[in-house]
Amino acid sequence: MGRRIRVAVIEDSATVRRHLVEVLSSDPEIEVVGEAADGREGVALCARARPDVVTMDMMLPVMNGLEATEQIMAHWPTPILIVSASTNRGELFRTYEAMAAGAVDVLEKPRGDESDDDWTVRFLATIKMVSRIRVITHLRGRLASRAALRLPASIVQSRRPCLLAAIGASTGGPGAVVAVLRALPEEFQLPILLVLHIGAPFGASFAEWLDTQIGRQVRLAEDGMPLNAVGARVMMAPPDRHLILRGGRLHLTTDPERHSCRPSVDVLFESVAHEIGAASAACLLTGMGRDGAAGMLAIRKAGGLTIAQDEATSVVYGMPREAVLLGGAELVLPLPEIGPTLASYAGTPHISRER
């Protein structure tokens, strides 16, 4: 057997912490290298043990999970899996903040009932997936450059006016989505459709949190809503529903999963390619797997602008890489340049807004 995955557990509840350690220790591929009952102790544990993965609770004494995540990602970048109860609004918002600060995924805590067998399988699989992610130093406040960006003339020429932007993201997506949307100036008045892969217990309130972060309204998409009523808002696919554009309206469906995903980026992008075509722009951000690549190619073939996040700034260079290999990405850009480039394509000046 090769080197085991070294995991640190940061959780203030002794009962939950003991259960997490027992589950992790039951897998021969995993080694628990330390436990911490508060955030400050957890940060010190990461500095001392340098684990491969950290499981992080959000509601911690002394230093909360968000602060601990920020400290770890700034000084000892480590893949962090948030394990959260997901019931308290404040805890949910801290979870999203931590993901924007560099935590790579989130999983609900075990319930202590018969559903825990399924949870154990998902927990161990997620730990192994997260351990393969190469994380980078993440300093809060490092936003887009203040310099205005201009698209090459070859991209601007003979384009129809842009009417809509579509964005897809998965693992590492919350922080990437925030960075792109914060970089859009107030003058950017196009509707934005968003698909983000995030677990059902957390997806429903993510739109509410995102609304507080970016200076424009964010709502969960509503079935049958006319596109012309969206305005400059961001409409996000709700958990377990595909978001599509058809007949000038937004529609939500329970059609089969694509790439084991519902909502699926491919489903959204393909509908945008069919409905809007050359008057659309699509961005495919960090994420594991291949969802969105085929849809991005459809938009590019229809004449729309397509942008994939580059490898250096992606938490996981999976979905964007597949789009590049498929020929679906017209531009491959670092994260700080994506928002300004969208603004340039839509004919709006880029004015960086510090948060």
mmCIF file with all atom_site columns, N, CA, C and O in Angstrom, residues 56-59 64-67 69-70 80-109 140 173-175 178 198-199 201-203 205-206 209-210 213:
data_model
loop_
_atom_site.group_PDB
_atom_site.id
_atom_site.type_symbol
_atom_site.label_atom_id
_atom_site.label_alt_id
_atom_site.label_comp_id
_atom_site.label_asym_id
_atom_site.label_entity_id
_atom_site.label_seq_id
_atom_site.pdbx_PDB_ins_code
_atom_site.Cartn_x
_atom_site.Cartn_y
_atom_site.Cartn_z
_atom_site.occupancy
_atom_site.B_iso_or_equiv
_atom_site.pdbx_formal_charge
_atom_site.auth_seq_id
_atom_site.auth_comp_id
_atom_site.auth_asym_id
_atom_site.auth_atom_id
_atom_site.pdbx_PDB_model_num
ATOM 1   N N  . MET A 1 56  ? -13.117 20.617 8.624  1.00 0.00 ? 56  MET A N  1
ATOM 2   C CA . MET A 1 56  ? -13.282 21.850 9.389  1.00 0.00 ? 56  MET A CA 1
ATOM 3   C C  . MET A 1 56  ? -14.750 22.099 9.719  1.00 0.00 ? 56  MET A C  1
ATOM 4   O O  . MET A 1 56  ? -15.591 22.164 8.823  1.00 0.00 ? 56  MET A O  1
ATOM 5   N N  . ASP A 1 57  ? -15.038 22.229 11.008 1.00 0.00 ? 57  ASP A N  1
ATOM 6   C CA . ASP A 1 57  ? -16.347 22.714 11.439 1.00 0.00 ? 57  ASP A CA 1
ATOM 7   C C  . ASP A 1 57  ? -16.338 24.236 11.349 1.00 0.00 ? 57  ASP A C  1
ATOM 8   O O  . ASP A 1 57  ? -15.273 24.867 11.410 1.00 0.00 ? 57  ASP A O  1
ATOM 9   N N  . MET A 1 58  ? -17.509 24.850 11.202 1.00 0.00 ? 58  MET A N  1
ATOM 10  C CA . MET A 1 58  ? -17.569 26.304 11.123 1.00 0.00 ? 58  MET A CA 1
ATOM 11  C C  . MET A 1 58  ? -17.765 26.955 12.486 1.00 0.00 ? 58  MET A C  1
ATOM 12  O O  . MET A 1 58  ? -17.211 28.003 12.774 1.00 0.00 ? 58  MET A O  1
ATOM 13  N N  . MET A 1 59  ? -18.564 26.349 13.341 1.00 0.00 ? 59  MET A N  1
ATOM 14  C CA . MET A 1 59  ? -18.879 26.949 14.637 1.00 0.00 ? 59  MET A CA 1
ATOM 15  C C  . MET A 1 59  ? -17.886 26.439 15.672 1.00 0.00 ? 59  MET A C  1
ATOM 16  O O  . MET A 1 59  ? -18.119 25.438 16.353 1.00 0.00 ? 59  MET A O  1
ATOM 17  N N  . ASN A 1 64  ? -13.193 30.999 14.976 1.00 0.00 ? 64  ASN A N  1
ATOM 18  C CA . ASN A 1 64  ? -14.202 30.230 14.247 1.00 0.00 ? 64  ASN A CA 1
ATOM 19  C C  . ASN A 1 64  ? -13.620 29.600 12.979 1.00 0.00 ? 64  ASN A C  1
ATOM 20  O O  . ASN A 1 64  ? -12.480 29.861 12.590 1.00 0.00 ? 64  ASN A O  1
ATOM 21  N N  . GLY A 1 65  ? -14.419 28.764 12.336 1.00 0.00 ? 65  GLY A N  1
ATOM 22  C CA . GLY A 1 65  ? -13.939 28.022 11.175 1.00 0.00 ? 65  GLY A CA 1
ATOM 23  C C  . GLY A 1 65  ? -13.544 28.896 10.005 1.00 0.00 ? 65  GLY A C  1
ATOM 24  O O  . GLY A 1 65  ? -12.603 28.570 9.274  1.00 0.00 ? 65  GLY A O  1
ATOM 25  N N  . LEU A 1 66  ? -14.249 30.005 9.815  1.00 0.00 ? 66  LEU A N  1
ATOM 26  C CA . LEU A 1 66  ? -13.891 30.919 8.736  1.00 0.00 ? 66  LEU A CA 1
ATOM 27  C C  . LEU A 1 66  ? -12.509 31.523 8.979  1.00 0.00 ? 66  LEU A C  1
ATOM 28  O O  . LEU A 1 66  ? -11.650 31.531 8.090  1.00 0.00 ? 66  LEU A O  1
ATOM 29  N N  . GLU A 1 67  ? -12.279 32.018 10.189 1.00 0.00 ? 67  GLU A N  1
ATOM 30  C CA . GLU A 1 67  ? -10.977 32.617 10.507 1.00 0.00 ? 67  GLU A CA 1
ATOM 31  C C  . GLU A 1 67  ? -9.862  31.586 10.401 1.00 0.00 ? 67  GLU A C  1
ATOM 32  O O  . GLU A 1 67  ? -8.773  31.879 9.892  1.00 0.00 ? 67  GLU A O  1
ATOM 33  N N  . THR A 1 69  ? -9.860  28.912 8.498  1.00 0.00 ? 69  THR A N  1
ATOM 34  C CA . THR A 1 69  ? -9.653  28.647 7.065  1.00 0.00 ? 69  THR A CA 1
ATOM 35  C C  . THR A 1 69  ? -8.784  29.720 6.433  1.00 0.00 ? 69  THR A C  1
ATOM 36  O O  . THR A 1 69  ? -7.846  29.425 5.675  1.00 0.00 ? 69  THR A O  1
ATOM 37  N N  . GLU A 1 70  ? -9.077  30.980 6.734  1.00 0.00 ? 70  GLU A N  1
ATOM 38  C CA . GLU A 1 70  ? -8.286  32.081 6.179  1.00 0.00 ? 70  GLU A CA 1
ATOM 39  C C  . GLU A 1 70  ? -6.827  31.977 6.598  1.00 0.00 ? 70  GLU A C  1
ATOM 40  O O  . GLU A 1 70  ? -5.917  32.196 5.779  1.00 0.00 ? 70  GLU A O  1
ATOM 41  N N  . ILE A 1 80  ? -9.190  21.886 2.320  1.00 0.00 ? 80  ILE A N  1
ATOM 42  C CA . ILE A 1 80  ? -10.085 21.895 3.478  1.00 0.00 ? 80  ILE A CA 1
ATOM 43  C C  . ILE A 1 80  ? -11.472 21.423 3.056  1.00 0.00 ? 80  ILE A C  1
ATOM 44  O O  . ILE A 1 80  ? -12.066 21.975 2.121  1.00 0.00 ? 80  ILE A O  1
ATOM 45  N N  . LEU A 1 81  ? -11.974 20.408 3.746  1.00 0.00 ? 81  LEU A N  1
ATOM 46  C CA . LEU A 1 81  ? -13.348 19.947 3.580  1.00 0.00 ? 81  LEU A CA 1
ATOM 47  C C  . LEU A 1 81  ? -14.148 20.452 4.774  1.00 0.00 ? 81  LEU A C  1
ATOM 48  O O  . LEU A 1 81  ? -13.869 20.080 5.917  1.00 0.00 ? 81  LEU A O  1
ATOM 49  N N  . ILE A 1 82  ? -15.127 21.302 4.517  1.00 0.00 ? 82  ILE A N  1
ATOM 50  C CA . ILE A 1 82  ? -15.993 21.774 5.592  1.00 0.00 ? 82  ILE A CA 1
ATOM 51  C C  . ILE A 1 82  ? -17.018 20.687 5.907  1.00 0.00 ? 82  ILE A C  1
ATOM 52  O O  . ILE A 1 82  ? -17.670 20.161 4.998  1.00 0.00 ? 82  ILE A O  1
ATOM 53  N N  . VAL A 1 83  ? -17.138 20.357 7.170  1.00 0.00 ? 83  VAL A N  1
ATOM 54  C CA . VAL A 1 83  ? -18.165 19.414 7.622  1.00 0.00 ? 83  VAL A CA 1
ATOM 55  C C  . VAL A 1 83  ? -19.084 20.202 8.542  1.00 0.00 ? 83  VAL A C  1
ATOM 56  O O  . VAL A 1 83  ? -18.710 20.562 9.661  1.00 0.00 ? 83  VAL A O  1
ATOM 57  N N  . SER A 1 84  ? -20.278 20.509 8.044  1.00 0.00 ? 84  SER A N  1
ATOM 58  C CA . SER A 1 84  ? -21.137 21.498 8.684  1.00 0.00 ? 84  SER A CA 1
ATOM 59  C C  . SER A 1 84  ? -22.523 20.938 8.949  1.00 0.00 ? 84  SER A C  1
ATOM 60  O O  . SER A 1 84  ? -23.032 20.092 8.208  1.00 0.00 ? 84  SER A O  1
ATOM 61  N N  . ALA A 1 85  ? -23.165 21.461 10.006 1.00 0.00 ? 85  ALA A N  1
ATOM 62  C CA . ALA A 1 85  ? -24.531 21.045 10.314 1.00 0.00 ? 85  ALA A CA 1
ATOM 63  C C  . ALA A 1 85  ? -25.527 21.610 9.315  1.00 0.00 ? 85  ALA A C  1
ATOM 64  O O  . ALA A 1 85  ? -26.603 21.065 9.125  1.00 0.00 ? 85  ALA A O  1
ATOM 65  N N  . SER A 1 86  ? -25.211 22.732 8.690  1.00 0.00 ? 86  SER A N  1
ATOM 66  C CA . SER A 1 86  ? -25.964 23.329 7.578  1.00 0.00 ? 86  SER A CA 1
ATOM 67  C C  . SER A 1 86  ? -27.384 23.750 7.926  1.00 0.00 ? 86  SER A C  1
ATOM 68  O O  . SER A 1 86  ? -28.205 23.938 7.039  1.00 0.00 ? 86  SER A O  1
ATOM 69  N N  . THR A 1 87  ? -27.704 23.922 9.208  1.00 0.00 ? 87  THR A N  1
ATOM 70  C CA . THR A 1 87  ? -29.066 24.288 9.574  1.00 0.00 ? 87  THR A CA 1
ATOM 71  C C  . THR A 1 87  ? -29.196 25.746 9.998  1.00 0.00 ? 87  THR A C  1
ATOM 72  O O  . THR A 1 87  ? -30.260 26.340 9.866  1.00 0.00 ? 87  THR A O  1
ATOM 73  N N  . ASN A 1 88  ? -28.143 26.325 10.478 1.00 0.00 ? 88  ASN A N  1
ATOM 74  C CA . ASN A 1 88  ? -28.172 27.690 10.987 1.00 0.00 ? 88  ASN A CA 1
ATOM 75  C C  . ASN A 1 88  ? -27.743 28.663 9.897  1.00 0.00 ? 88  ASN A C  1
ATOM 76  O O  . ASN A 1 88  ? -26.729 28.456 9.234  1.00 0.00 ? 88  ASN A O  1
ATOM 77  N N  . ARG A 1 89  ? -28.506 29.734 9.694  1.00 0.00 ? 89  ARG A N  1
ATOM 78  C CA . ARG A 1 89  ? -28.204 30.679 8.620  1.00 0.00 ? 89  ARG A CA 1
ATOM 79  C C  . ARG A 1 89  ? -26.814 31.281 8.777  1.00 0.00 ? 89  ARG A C  1
ATOM 80  O O  . ARG A 1 89  ? -26.061 31.405 7.812  1.00 0.00 ? 89  ARG A O  1
ATOM 81  N N  . GLY A 1 90  ? -26.439 31.625 10.004 1.00 0.00 ? 90  GLY A N  1
ATOM 82  C CA . GLY A 1 90  ? -25.116 32.190 10.222 1.00 0.00 ? 90  GLY A CA 1
ATOM 83  C C  . GLY A 1 90  ? -24.014 31.204 9.882  1.00 0.00 ? 90  GLY A C  1
ATOM 84  O O  . GLY A 1 90  ? -22.993 31.568 9.300  1.00 0.00 ? 90  GLY A O  1
ATOM 85  N N  . GLU A 1 91  ? -24.224 29.935 10.243 1.00 0.00 ? 91  GLU A N  1
ATOM 86  C CA . GLU A 1 91  ? -23.230 28.921 9.929  1.00 0.00 ? 91  GLU A CA 1
ATOM 87  C C  . GLU A 1 91  ? -23.136 28.696 8.424  1.00 0.00 ? 91  GLU A C  1
ATOM 88  O O  . GLU A 1 91  ? -22.051 28.521 7.875  1.00 0.00 ? 91  GLU A O  1
ATOM 89  N N  . LEU A 1 92  ? -24.292 28.705 7.754  1.00 0.00 ? 92  LEU A N  1
ATOM 90  C CA . LEU A 1 92  ? -24.277 28.561 6.304  1.00 0.00 ? 92  LEU A CA 1
ATOM 91  C C  . LEU A 1 92  ? -23.482 29.686 5.649  1.00 0.00 ? 92  LEU A C  1
ATOM 92  O O  . LEU A 1 92  ? -22.665 29.454 4.761  1.00 0.00 ? 92  LEU A O  1
ATOM 93  N N  . PHE A 1 93  ? -23.708 30.909 6.089  1.00 0.00 ? 93  PHE A N  1
ATOM 94  C CA . PHE A 1 93  ? -23.007 32.038 5.500  1.00 0.00 ? 93  PHE A CA 1
ATOM 95  C C  . PHE A 1 93  ? -21.508 31.955 5.776  1.00 0.00 ? 93  PHE A C  1
ATOM 96  O O  . PHE A 1 93  ? -20.694 32.288 4.921  1.00 0.00 ? 93  PHE A O  1
ATOM 97  N N  . ARG A 1 94  ? -21.125 31.496 6.976  1.00 0.00 ? 94  ARG A N  1
ATOM 98  C CA . ARG A 1 94  ? -19.702 31.309 7.252  1.00 0.00 ? 94  ARG A CA 1
ATOM 99  C C  . ARG A 1 94  ? -19.117 30.223 6.345  1.00 0.00 ? 94  ARG A C  1
ATOM 100 O O  . ARG A 1 94  ? -17.958 30.296 5.936  1.00 0.00 ? 94  ARG A O  1
ATOM 101 N N  . THR A 1 95  ? -19.931 29.207 6.057  1.00 0.00 ? 95  THR A N  1
ATOM 102 C CA . THR A 1 95  ? -19.475 28.146 5.153  1.00 0.00 ? 95  THR A CA 1
ATOM 103 C C  . THR A 1 95  ? -19.156 28.708 3.780  1.00 0.00 ? 95  THR A C  1
ATOM 104 O O  . THR A 1 95  ? -18.113 28.408 3.198  1.00 0.00 ? 95  THR A O  1
ATOM 105 N N  . TYR A 1 96  ? -20.037 29.544 3.246  1.00 0.00 ? 96  TYR A N  1
ATOM 106 C CA . TYR A 1 96  ? -19.792 30.127 1.923  1.00 0.00 ? 96  TYR A CA 1
ATOM 107 C C  . TYR A 1 96  ? -18.581 31.056 1.947  1.00 0.00 ? 96  TYR A C  1
ATOM 108 O O  . TYR A 1 96  ? -17.784 31.094 1.003  1.00 0.00 ? 96  TYR A O  1
ATOM 109 N N  . GLU A 1 97  ? -18.434 31.811 3.040  1.00 0.00 ? 97  GLU A N  1
ATOM 110 C CA . GLU A 1 97  ? -17.267 32.679 3.178  1.00 0.00 ? 97  GLU A CA 1
ATOM 111 C C  . GLU A 1 97  ? -15.987 31.842 3.187  1.00 0.00 ? 97  GLU A C  1
ATOM 112 O O  . GLU A 1 97  ? -14.986 32.211 2.569  1.00 0.00 ? 97  GLU A O  1
ATOM 113 N N  . ALA A 1 98  ? -16.016 30.726 3.893  1.00 0.00 ? 98  ALA A N  1
ATOM 114 C CA . ALA A 1 98  ? -14.833 29.868 3.953  1.00 0.00 ? 98  ALA A CA 1
ATOM 115 C C  . ALA A 1 98  ? -14.511 29.275 2.588  1.00 0.00 ? 98  ALA A C  1
ATOM 116 O O  . ALA A 1 98  ? -13.343 29.135 2.219  1.00 0.00 ? 98  ALA A O  1
ATOM 117 N N  . MET A 1 99  ? -15.536 28.943 1.810  1.00 0.00 ? 99  MET A N  1
ATOM 118 C CA . MET A 1 99  ? -15.292 28.420 0.465  1.00 0.00 ? 99  MET A CA 1
ATOM 119 C C  . MET A 1 99  ? -14.732 29.512 -0.431 1.00 0.00 ? 99  MET A C  1
ATOM 120 O O  . MET A 1 99  ? -13.867 29.263 -1.274 1.00 0.00 ? 99  MET A O  1
ATOM 121 N N  . ALA A 1 100 ? -15.199 30.730 -0.254 1.00 0.00 ? 100 ALA A N  1
ATOM 122 C CA . ALA A 1 100 ? -14.616 31.846 -1.007 1.00 0.00 ? 100 ALA A CA 1
ATOM 123 C C  . ALA A 1 100 ? -13.177 32.106 -0.568 1.00 0.00 ? 100 ALA A C  1
ATOM 124 O O  . ALA A 1 100 ? -12.374 32.631 -1.347 1.00 0.00 ? 100 ALA A O  1
ATOM 125 N N  . ALA A 1 101 ? -12.848 31.730 0.675  1.00 0.00 ? 101 ALA A N  1
ATOM 126 C CA . ALA A 1 101 ? -11.497 31.938 1.193  1.00 0.00 ? 101 ALA A CA 1
ATOM 127 C C  . ALA A 1 101 ? -10.555 30.795 0.855  1.00 0.00 ? 101 ALA A C  1
ATOM 128 O O  . ALA A 1 101 ? -9.386  30.835 1.210  1.00 0.00 ? 101 ALA A O  1
ATOM 129 N N  . GLY A 1 102 ? -11.068 29.752 0.180  1.00 0.00 ? 102 GLY A N  1
ATOM 130 C CA . GLY A 1 102 ? -10.179 28.697 -0.275 1.00 0.00 ? 102 GLY A CA 1
ATOM 131 C C  . GLY A 1 102 ? -10.553 27.287 0.105  1.00 0.00 ? 102 GLY A C  1
ATOM 132 O O  . GLY A 1 102 ? -9.951  26.340 -0.398 1.00 0.00 ? 102 GLY A O  1
ATOM 133 N N  . ALA A 1 103 ? -11.520 27.072 1.025  1.00 0.00 ? 103 ALA A N  1
ATOM 134 C CA . ALA A 1 103 ? -11.980 25.714 1.307  1.00 0.00 ? 103 ALA A CA 1
ATOM 135 C C  . ALA A 1 103 ? -12.561 25.126 0.022  1.00 0.00 ? 103 ALA A C  1
ATOM 136 O O  . ALA A 1 103 ? -13.214 25.828 -0.750 1.00 0.00 ? 103 ALA A O  1
ATOM 137 N N  . VAL A 1 104 ? -12.324 23.841 -0.208 1.00 0.00 ? 104 VAL A N  1
ATOM 138 C CA . VAL A 1 104 ? -12.619 23.309 -1.544 1.00 0.00 ? 104 VAL A CA 1
ATOM 139 C C  . VAL A 1 104 ? -13.950 22.589 -1.658 1.00 0.00 ? 104 VAL A C  1
ATOM 140 O O  . VAL A 1 104 ? -14.473 22.429 -2.760 1.00 0.00 ? 104 VAL A O  1
ATOM 141 N N  . ASP A 1 105 ? -14.537 22.121 -0.546 1.00 0.00 ? 105 ASP A N  1
ATOM 142 C CA . ASP A 1 105 ? -15.818 21.425 -0.658 1.00 0.00 ? 105 ASP A CA 1
ATOM 143 C C  . ASP A 1 105 ? -16.494 21.426 0.695  1.00 0.00 ? 105 ASP A C  1
ATOM 144 O O  . ASP A 1 105 ? -15.900 21.795 1.715  1.00 0.00 ? 105 ASP A O  1
ATOM 145 N N  . VAL A 1 106 ? -17.780 21.011 0.705  1.00 0.00 ? 106 VAL A N  1
ATOM 146 C CA . VAL A 1 106 ? -18.561 21.017 1.930  1.00 0.00 ? 106 VAL A CA 1
ATOM 147 C C  . VAL A 1 106 ? -19.422 19.762 1.975  1.00 0.00 ? 106 VAL A C  1
ATOM 148 O O  . VAL A 1 106 ? -19.926 19.303 0.946  1.00 0.00 ? 106 VAL A O  1
ATOM 149 N N  . LEU A 1 107 ? -19.581 19.212 3.162  1.00 0.00 ? 107 LEU A N  1
ATOM 150 C CA . LEU A 1 107 ? -20.409 18.026 3.377  1.00 0.00 ? 107 LEU A CA 1
ATOM 151 C C  . LEU A 1 107 ? -21.153 18.218 4.692  1.00 0.00 ? 107 LEU A C  1
ATOM 152 O O  . LEU A 1 107 ? -20.596 18.745 5.662  1.00 0.00 ? 107 LEU A O  1
ATOM 153 N N  . GLU A 1 108 ? -22.425 17.810 4.712  1.00 0.00 ? 108 GLU A N  1
ATOM 154 C CA . GLU A 1 108 ? -23.191 17.935 5.953  1.00 0.00 ? 108 GLU A CA 1
ATOM 155 C C  . GLU A 1 108 ? -22.670 16.951 6.997  1.00 0.00 ? 108 GLU A C  1
ATOM 156 O O  . GLU A 1 108 ? -22.074 15.931 6.665  1.00 0.00 ? 108 GLU A O  1
ATOM 157 N N  . LYS A 1 109 ? -22.918 17.255 8.264  1.00 0.00 ? 109 LYS A N  1
ATOM 158 C CA . LYS A 1 109 ? -22.505 16.366 9.342  1.00 0.00 ? 109 LYS A CA 1
ATOM 159 C C  . LYS A 1 109 ? -23.393 15.117 9.362  1.00 0.00 ? 109 LYS A C  1
ATOM 160 O O  . LYS A 1 109 ? -24.529 15.146 8.891  1.00 0.00 ? 109 LYS A O  1
ATOM 161 N N  . ARG A 1 140 ? -7.141  36.841 1.105  1.00 0.00 ? 140 ARG A N  1
ATOM 162 C CA . ARG A 1 140 ? -8.386  37.557 0.904  1.00 0.00 ? 140 ARG A CA 1
ATOM 163 C C  . ARG A 1 140 ? -8.104  38.972 0.415  1.00 0.00 ? 140 ARG A C  1
ATOM 164 O O  . ARG A 1 140 ? -7.153  39.629 0.809  1.00 0.00 ? 140 ARG A O  1
ATOM 165 N N  . GLY A 1 173 ? -15.759 26.499 -6.913 1.00 0.00 ? 173 GLY A N  1
ATOM 166 C CA . GLY A 1 173 ? -16.575 27.470 -7.630 1.00 0.00 ? 173 GLY A CA 1
ATOM 167 C C  . GLY A 1 173 ? -17.050 28.666 -6.836 1.00 0.00 ? 173 GLY A C  1
ATOM 168 O O  . GLY A 1 173 ? -17.111 29.773 -7.386 1.00 0.00 ? 173 GLY A O  1
ATOM 169 N N  . PRO A 1 174 ? -17.446 28.525 -5.559 1.00 0.00 ? 174 PRO A N  1
ATOM 170 C CA . PRO A 1 174 ? -17.951 29.708 -4.851 1.00 0.00 ? 174 PRO A CA 1
ATOM 171 C C  . PRO A 1 174 ? -17.005 30.899 -4.888 1.00 0.00 ? 174 PRO A C  1
ATOM 172 O O  . PRO A 1 174 ? -17.414 32.025 -5.193 1.00 0.00 ? 174 PRO A O  1
ATOM 173 N N  . GLY A 1 175 ? -15.732 30.677 -4.601 1.00 0.00 ? 175 GLY A N  1
ATOM 174 C CA . GLY A 1 175 ? -14.778 31.787 -4.637 1.00 0.00 ? 175 GLY A CA 1
ATOM 175 C C  . GLY A 1 175 ? -14.576 32.331 -6.032 1.00 0.00 ? 175 GLY A C  1
ATOM 176 O O  . GLY A 1 175 ? -14.458 33.550 -6.232 1.00 0.00 ? 175 GLY A O  1
ATOM 177 N N  . VAL A 1 178 ? -17.642 34.455 -7.109 1.00 0.00 ? 178 VAL A N  1
ATOM 178 C CA . VAL A 1 178 ? -17.593 35.761 -6.449 1.00 0.00 ? 178 VAL A CA 1
ATOM 179 C C  . VAL A 1 178 ? -16.588 36.677 -7.138 1.00 0.00 ? 178 VAL A C  1
ATOM 180 O O  . VAL A 1 178 ? -16.866 37.852 -7.404 1.00 0.00 ? 178 VAL A O  1
ATOM 181 N N  . ILE A 1 198 ? -23.175 22.328 -5.995 1.00 0.00 ? 198 ILE A N  1
ATOM 182 C CA . ILE A 1 198 ? -23.019 22.419 -4.550 1.00 0.00 ? 198 ILE A CA 1
ATOM 183 C C  . ILE A 1 198 ? -24.111 21.557 -3.937 1.00 0.00 ? 198 ILE A C  1
ATOM 184 O O  . ILE A 1 198 ? -25.217 21.466 -4.472 1.00 0.00 ? 198 ILE A O  1
ATOM 185 N N  . GLY A 1 199 ? -23.804 20.874 -2.834 1.00 0.00 ? 199 GLY A N  1
ATOM 186 C CA . GLY A 1 199 ? -24.738 19.925 -2.243 1.00 0.00 ? 199 GLY A CA 1
ATOM 187 C C  . GLY A 1 199 ? -26.072 20.550 -1.903 1.00 0.00 ? 199 GLY A C  1
ATOM 188 O O  . GLY A 1 199 ? -26.157 21.722 -1.499 1.00 0.00 ? 199 GLY A O  1
ATOM 189 N N  . PRO A 1 201 ? -28.133 20.458 0.621  1.00 0.00 ? 201 PRO A N  1
ATOM 190 C CA . PRO A 1 201 ? -28.381 21.163 1.884  1.00 0.00 ? 201 PRO A CA 1
ATOM 191 C C  . PRO A 1 201 ? -27.818 22.578 1.900  1.00 0.00 ? 201 PRO A C  1
ATOM 192 O O  . PRO A 1 201 ? -28.238 23.395 2.718  1.00 0.00 ? 201 PRO A O  1
ATOM 193 N N  . PHE A 1 202 ? -26.882 22.868 1.007  1.00 0.00 ? 202 PHE A N  1
ATOM 194 C CA . PHE A 1 202 ? -26.211 24.166 1.024  1.00 0.00 ? 202 PHE A CA 1
ATOM 195 C C  . PHE A 1 202 ? -26.601 25.062 -0.146 1.00 0.00 ? 202 PHE A C  1
ATOM 196 O O  . PHE A 1 202 ? -26.448 26.274 -0.085 1.00 0.00 ? 202 PHE A O  1
ATOM 197 N N  . GLY A 1 203 ? -27.112 24.479 -1.227 1.00 0.00 ? 203 GLY A N  1
ATOM 198 C CA . GLY A 1 203 ? -27.375 25.259 -2.430 1.00 0.00 ? 203 GLY A CA 1
ATOM 199 C C  . GLY A 1 203 ? -28.501 26.250 -2.300 1.00 0.00 ? 203 GLY A C  1
ATOM 200 O O  . GLY A 1 203 ? -28.467 27.328 -2.889 1.00 0.00 ? 203 GLY A O  1
ATOM 201 N N  . SER A 1 205 ? -29.532 28.273 0.016  1.00 0.00 ? 205 SER A N  1
ATOM 202 C CA . SER A 1 205 ? -29.259 29.599 0.573  1.00 0.00 ? 205 SER A CA 1
ATOM 203 C C  . SER A 1 205 ? -28.000 30.240 0.003  1.00 0.00 ? 205 SER A C  1
ATOM 204 O O  . SER A 1 205 ? -27.656 31.362 0.386  1.00 0.00 ? 205 SER A O  1
ATOM 205 N N  . PHE A 1 206 ? -27.316 29.550 -0.915 1.00 0.00 ? 206 PHE A N  1
ATOM 206 C CA . PHE A 1 206 ? -26.104 30.143 -1.488 1.00 0.00 ? 206 PHE A CA 1
ATOM 207 C C  . PHE A 1 206 ? -26.434 31.417 -2.264 1.00 0.00 ? 206 PHE A C  1
ATOM 208 O O  . PHE A 1 206 ? -25.687 32.397 -2.206 1.00 0.00 ? 206 PHE A O  1
ATOM 209 N N  . TRP A 1 209 ? -26.673 34.272 0.081  1.00 0.00 ? 209 TRP A N  1
ATOM 210 C CA . TRP A 1 209 ? -25.352 34.764 0.503  1.00 0.00 ? 209 TRP A CA 1
ATOM 211 C C  . TRP A 1 209 ? -24.660 35.517 -0.615 1.00 0.00 ? 209 TRP A C  1
ATOM 212 O O  . TRP A 1 209 ? -24.109 36.603 -0.409 1.00 0.00 ? 209 TRP A O  1
ATOM 213 N N  . LEU A 1 210 ? -24.694 34.974 -1.837 1.00 0.00 ? 210 LEU A N  1
ATOM 214 C CA . LEU A 1 210 ? -24.027 35.616 -2.965 1.00 0.00 ? 210 LEU A CA 1
ATOM 215 C C  . LEU A 1 210 ? -24.593 37.014 -3.206 1.00 0.00 ? 210 LEU A C  1
ATOM 216 O O  . LEU A 1 210 ? -23.864 37.939 -3.580 1.00 0.00 ? 210 LEU A O  1
ATOM 217 N N  . GLN A 1 213 ? -22.736 39.717 -1.561 1.00 0.00 ? 213 GLN A N  1
ATOM 218 C CA . GLN A 1 213 ? -21.307 39.797 -1.837 1.00 0.00 ? 213 GLN A CA 1
ATOM 219 C C  . GLN A 1 213 ? -20.926 40.605 -3.071 1.00 0.00 ? 213 GLN A C  1
ATOM 220 O O  . GLN A 1 213 ? -19.792 41.054 -3.184 1.00 0.00 ? 213 GLN A O  1
#
